[in-house]
Short mmCIF file of C-alpha atoms in Angstrom, two decimals:
data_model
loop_
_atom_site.label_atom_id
_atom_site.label_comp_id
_atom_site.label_asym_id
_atom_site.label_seq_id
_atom_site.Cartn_x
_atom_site.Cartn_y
_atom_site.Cartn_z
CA UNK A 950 24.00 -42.26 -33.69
CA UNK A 951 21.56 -45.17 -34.49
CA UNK A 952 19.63 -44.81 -37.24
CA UNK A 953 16.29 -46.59 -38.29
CA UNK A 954 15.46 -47.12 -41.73
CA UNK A 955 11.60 -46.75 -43.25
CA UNK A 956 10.45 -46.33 -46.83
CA UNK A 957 9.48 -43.16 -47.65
CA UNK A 958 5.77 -44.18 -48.77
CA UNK A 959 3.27 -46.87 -49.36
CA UNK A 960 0.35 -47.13 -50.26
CA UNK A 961 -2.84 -49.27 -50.92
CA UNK A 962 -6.56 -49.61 -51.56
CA UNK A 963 -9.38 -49.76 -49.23
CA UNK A 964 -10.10 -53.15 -47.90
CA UNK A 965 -6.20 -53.91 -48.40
CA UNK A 966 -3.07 -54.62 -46.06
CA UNK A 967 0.07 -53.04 -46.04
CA UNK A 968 2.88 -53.52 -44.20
CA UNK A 969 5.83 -50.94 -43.05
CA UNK A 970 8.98 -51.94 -42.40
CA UNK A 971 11.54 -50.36 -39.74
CA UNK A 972 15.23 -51.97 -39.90
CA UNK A 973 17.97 -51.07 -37.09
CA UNK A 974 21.05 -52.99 -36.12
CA UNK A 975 21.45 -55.54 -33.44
CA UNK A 976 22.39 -52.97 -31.01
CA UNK A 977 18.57 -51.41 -31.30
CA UNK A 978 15.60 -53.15 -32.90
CA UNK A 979 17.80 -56.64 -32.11
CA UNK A 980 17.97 -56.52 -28.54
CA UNK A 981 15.23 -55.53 -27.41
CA UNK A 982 11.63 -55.85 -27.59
CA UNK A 983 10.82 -52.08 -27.09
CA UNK A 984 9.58 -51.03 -30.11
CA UNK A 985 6.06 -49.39 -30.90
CA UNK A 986 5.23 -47.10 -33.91
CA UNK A 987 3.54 -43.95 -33.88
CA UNK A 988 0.63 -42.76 -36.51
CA UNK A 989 0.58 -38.88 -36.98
CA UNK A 990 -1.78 -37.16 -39.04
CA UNK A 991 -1.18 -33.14 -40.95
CA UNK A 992 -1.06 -31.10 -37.61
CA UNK A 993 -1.58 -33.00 -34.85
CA UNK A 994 0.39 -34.45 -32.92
CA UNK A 995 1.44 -38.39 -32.65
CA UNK A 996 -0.68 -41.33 -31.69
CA UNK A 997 0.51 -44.57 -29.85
CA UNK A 998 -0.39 -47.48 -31.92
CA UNK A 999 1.48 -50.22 -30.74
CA UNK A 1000 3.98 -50.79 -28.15
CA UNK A 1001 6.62 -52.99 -26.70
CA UNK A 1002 6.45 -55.04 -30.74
CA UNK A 1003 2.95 -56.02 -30.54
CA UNK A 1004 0.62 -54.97 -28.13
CA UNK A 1005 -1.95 -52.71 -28.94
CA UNK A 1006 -3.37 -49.92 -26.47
CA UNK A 1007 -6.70 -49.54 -25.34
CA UNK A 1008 -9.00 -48.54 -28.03
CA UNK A 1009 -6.95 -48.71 -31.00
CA UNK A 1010 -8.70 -51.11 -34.02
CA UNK A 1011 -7.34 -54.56 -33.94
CA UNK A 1012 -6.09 -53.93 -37.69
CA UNK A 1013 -2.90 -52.58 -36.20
CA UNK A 1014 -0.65 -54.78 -35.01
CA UNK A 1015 3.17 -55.39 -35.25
CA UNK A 1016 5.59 -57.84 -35.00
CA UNK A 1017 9.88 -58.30 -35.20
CA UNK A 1018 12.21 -60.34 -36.70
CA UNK A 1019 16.36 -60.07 -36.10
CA UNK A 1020 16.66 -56.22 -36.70
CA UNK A 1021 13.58 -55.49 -38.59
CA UNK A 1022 10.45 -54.86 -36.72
CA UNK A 1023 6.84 -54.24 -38.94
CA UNK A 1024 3.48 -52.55 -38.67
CA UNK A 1025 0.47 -53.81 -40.18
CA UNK A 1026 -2.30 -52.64 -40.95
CA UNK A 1027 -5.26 -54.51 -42.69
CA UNK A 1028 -8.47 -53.95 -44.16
CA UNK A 1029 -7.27 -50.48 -44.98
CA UNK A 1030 -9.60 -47.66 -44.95
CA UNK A 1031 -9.44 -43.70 -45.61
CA UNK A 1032 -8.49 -42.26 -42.54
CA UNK A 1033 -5.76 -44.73 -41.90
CA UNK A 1034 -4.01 -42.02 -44.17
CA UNK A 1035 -1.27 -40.74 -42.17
CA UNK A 1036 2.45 -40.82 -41.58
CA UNK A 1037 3.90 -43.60 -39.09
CA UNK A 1038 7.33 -44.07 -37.11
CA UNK A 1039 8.58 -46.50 -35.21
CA UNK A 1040 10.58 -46.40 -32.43
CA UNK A 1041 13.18 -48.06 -30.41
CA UNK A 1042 14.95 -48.20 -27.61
CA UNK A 1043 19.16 -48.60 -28.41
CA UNK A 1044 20.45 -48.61 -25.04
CA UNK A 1045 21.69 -46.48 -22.10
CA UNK A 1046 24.08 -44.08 -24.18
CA UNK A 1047 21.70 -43.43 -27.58
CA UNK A 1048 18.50 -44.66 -25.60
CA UNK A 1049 15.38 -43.60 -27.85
CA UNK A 1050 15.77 -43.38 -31.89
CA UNK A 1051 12.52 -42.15 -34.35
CA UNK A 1052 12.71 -44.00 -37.74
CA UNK A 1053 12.27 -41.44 -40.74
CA UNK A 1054 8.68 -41.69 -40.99
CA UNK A 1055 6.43 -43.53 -44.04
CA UNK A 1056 3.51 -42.12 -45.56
CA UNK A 1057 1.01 -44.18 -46.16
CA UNK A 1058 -1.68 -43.39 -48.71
CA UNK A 1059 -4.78 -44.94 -49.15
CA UNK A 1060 -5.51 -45.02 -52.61
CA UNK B 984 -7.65 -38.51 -18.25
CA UNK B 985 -4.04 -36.81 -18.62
CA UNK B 986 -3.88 -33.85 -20.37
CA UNK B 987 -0.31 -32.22 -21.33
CA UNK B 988 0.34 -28.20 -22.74
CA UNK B 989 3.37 -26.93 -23.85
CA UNK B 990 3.64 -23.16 -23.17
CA UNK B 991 6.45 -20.65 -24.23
CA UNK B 992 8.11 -18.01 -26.91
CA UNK B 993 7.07 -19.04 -30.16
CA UNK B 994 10.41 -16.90 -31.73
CA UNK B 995 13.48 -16.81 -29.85
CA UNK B 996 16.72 -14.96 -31.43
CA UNK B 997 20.22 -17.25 -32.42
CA UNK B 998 22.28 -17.85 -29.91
CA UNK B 999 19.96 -17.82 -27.62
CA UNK B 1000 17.92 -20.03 -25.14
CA UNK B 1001 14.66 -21.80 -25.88
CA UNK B 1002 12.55 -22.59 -23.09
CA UNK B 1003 9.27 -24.06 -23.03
CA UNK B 1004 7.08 -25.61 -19.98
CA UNK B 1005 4.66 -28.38 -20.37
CA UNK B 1006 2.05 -28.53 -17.64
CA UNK B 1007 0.59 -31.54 -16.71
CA UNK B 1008 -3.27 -31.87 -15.52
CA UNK B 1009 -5.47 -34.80 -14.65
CA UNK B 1010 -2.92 -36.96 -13.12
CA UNK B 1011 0.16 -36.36 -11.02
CA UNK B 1012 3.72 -35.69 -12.72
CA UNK B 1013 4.83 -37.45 -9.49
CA UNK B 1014 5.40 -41.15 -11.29
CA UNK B 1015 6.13 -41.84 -14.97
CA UNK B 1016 8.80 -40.04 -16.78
CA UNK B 1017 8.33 -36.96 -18.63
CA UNK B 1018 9.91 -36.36 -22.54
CA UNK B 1019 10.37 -33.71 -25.02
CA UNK B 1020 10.21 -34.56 -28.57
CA UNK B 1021 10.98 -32.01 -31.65
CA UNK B 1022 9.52 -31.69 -35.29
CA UNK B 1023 11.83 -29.83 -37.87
CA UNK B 1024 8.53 -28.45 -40.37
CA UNK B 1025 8.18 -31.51 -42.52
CA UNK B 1026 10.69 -33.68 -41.13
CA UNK B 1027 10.51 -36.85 -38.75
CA UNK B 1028 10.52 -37.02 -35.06
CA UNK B 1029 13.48 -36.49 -33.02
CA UNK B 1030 13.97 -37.38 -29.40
CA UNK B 1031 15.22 -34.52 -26.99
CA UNK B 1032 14.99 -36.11 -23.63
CA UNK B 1033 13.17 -36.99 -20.38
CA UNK B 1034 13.09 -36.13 -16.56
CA UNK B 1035 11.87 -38.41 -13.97
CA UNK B 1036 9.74 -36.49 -11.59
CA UNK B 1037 13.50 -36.90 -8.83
CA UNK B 1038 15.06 -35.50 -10.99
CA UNK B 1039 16.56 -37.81 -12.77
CA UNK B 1040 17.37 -37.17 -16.50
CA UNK B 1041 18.92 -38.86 -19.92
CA UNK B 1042 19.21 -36.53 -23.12
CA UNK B 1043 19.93 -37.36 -26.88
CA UNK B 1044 23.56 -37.61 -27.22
CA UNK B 1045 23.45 -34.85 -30.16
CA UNK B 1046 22.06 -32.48 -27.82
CA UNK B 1047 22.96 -33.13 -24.16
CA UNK B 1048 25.82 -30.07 -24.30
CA UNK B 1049 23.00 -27.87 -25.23
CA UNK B 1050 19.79 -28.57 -23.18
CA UNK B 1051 18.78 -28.90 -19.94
CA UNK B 1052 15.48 -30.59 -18.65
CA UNK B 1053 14.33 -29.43 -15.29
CA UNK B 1054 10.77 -30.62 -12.80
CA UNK B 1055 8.42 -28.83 -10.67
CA UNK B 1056 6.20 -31.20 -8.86
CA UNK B 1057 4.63 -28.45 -6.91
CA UNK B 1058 3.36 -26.95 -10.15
CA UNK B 1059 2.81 -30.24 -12.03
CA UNK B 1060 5.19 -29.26 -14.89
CA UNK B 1061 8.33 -29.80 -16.09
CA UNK B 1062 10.69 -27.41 -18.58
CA UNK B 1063 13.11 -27.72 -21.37
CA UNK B 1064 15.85 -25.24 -21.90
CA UNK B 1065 18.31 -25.56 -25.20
CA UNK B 1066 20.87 -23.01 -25.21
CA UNK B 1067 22.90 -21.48 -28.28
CA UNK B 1068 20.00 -22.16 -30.81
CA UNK B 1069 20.25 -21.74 -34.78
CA UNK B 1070 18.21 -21.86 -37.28
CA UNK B 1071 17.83 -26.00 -37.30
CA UNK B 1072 16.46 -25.85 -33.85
CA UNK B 1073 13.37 -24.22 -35.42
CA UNK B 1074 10.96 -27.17 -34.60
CA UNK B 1075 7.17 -28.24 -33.08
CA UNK B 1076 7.95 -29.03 -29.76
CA UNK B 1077 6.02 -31.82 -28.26
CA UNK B 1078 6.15 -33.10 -24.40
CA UNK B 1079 5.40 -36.30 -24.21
CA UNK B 1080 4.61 -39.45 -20.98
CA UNK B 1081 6.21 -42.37 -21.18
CA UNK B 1082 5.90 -45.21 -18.20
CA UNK B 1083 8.00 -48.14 -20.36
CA UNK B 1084 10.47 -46.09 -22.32
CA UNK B 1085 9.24 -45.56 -25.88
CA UNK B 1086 5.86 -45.72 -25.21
CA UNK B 1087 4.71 -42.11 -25.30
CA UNK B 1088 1.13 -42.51 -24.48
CA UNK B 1089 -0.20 -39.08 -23.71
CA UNK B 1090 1.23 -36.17 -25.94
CA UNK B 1091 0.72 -32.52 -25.42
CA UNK B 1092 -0.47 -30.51 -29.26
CA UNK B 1093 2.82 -29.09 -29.82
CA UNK B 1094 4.37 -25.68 -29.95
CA UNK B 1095 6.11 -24.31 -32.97
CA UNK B 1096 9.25 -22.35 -32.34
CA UNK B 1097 10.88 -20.32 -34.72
CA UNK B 1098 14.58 -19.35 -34.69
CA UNK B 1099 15.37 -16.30 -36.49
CA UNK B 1100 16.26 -12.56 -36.29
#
């Protein structure tokens, strides 16, 4: 089965930017531009941040955004602050047979 | 504004079936297509599958022997069923909307389900 690679953690100071990384293979995250990435605080449930690469929903903060390049896509977020403390996952579609893959998560702490 | 709840047995026995409902309110289950999603405590998301509200279904390729998705547009709800269940099926279970495929936009809170004894 695909598989979608994140680092485990990152993390950075208020004010800062930091940017996650989510790497498939040209069968997923190269194909197609349906990717969007997830933020999920302790015990609650996950949050649509950005969808379809780069477009944000309606009221999330216009320090999300995302982008992709060949079979890595990327969230980032700038001018961190405190509650942006949370654990993110992309996602992607890989087709009609494995169709929707989670990467491994990244926790992201604000320092 | 859409509201989803996931409602079920929060221990079910091995070897047996889980089944959980998630009922949808504020909008009708009659467009968009309608996903379950699993947490392993302290692990990373992990896709299950989705019904369209005809019926129509796709399922993780790791799972599709085992589970079955079903719709009830009369009740607004839809139901997951995963059969012959150990220990690693012990999960949060999460339904989820999506109208472009991997953009879950509304999520219900979750429901933890425990395999064991």
């Amino acid at each position: 089965q695909s598989a979608l690679t994140q680092p485990a953690s990152v993390s950075g100071s208020p004010g800062q930017s930091i940017t996650i990384s989510c790497t498939g293979t040209s069968s997923d995250v190269g194909s197609y531009n349906l990717v969007s990435w997830y933020q999920q605080h302790p015990g609650k449930a996950p949050k649509l941040m950005i969808y379809e690469v780069n477009k944000r929903p309606s009221g999330v903060s216009n320090r999300f955004s995302g982008s992709k390049s060949g079979i890595t896509a990327s969230l980032t977020i700038s001018g961190l602050q405190a509650e942006d403390e949370a654990d993110y996952y992309c996602c992607v579609y890989a087709g009609s047979t494995i169709v929707v893959v989670f990467g491994g998560g990244t926790k992201l702490t604000v320092l | 504004q859409v509201q989803l709840q996931e409602s079920g047995p929060g221990l079910v026995k091995p070897s047996e079936t889980l089944s959980l409902t998630c009922t949808v309110s504020g909008g009708s289950i009659n467009s968009y297509f309608w996903n379950w999603i699993r947490q392993p405590p302290g692990k990373g998301l992990e896709w299950i599958g989705y019904i369209y509200y005809n019926g129509n279904t796709n399922y993780n390729p790791s799972l599709k022997s085992r589970v079955s998705i079903s719709v009830d547009t009369s009740k607004n709800q839809f139901s997951l069923e995963l059969s012959s269940v150990t220990a690693a099926d012990t999960a949060v279970y999460y339904c989820a909307r999506h109208g472009t495929i991997t953009n879950f936009d509304y999520w219900g809170q979750g429901s933890l389900v425990t395999v064991s004894s």
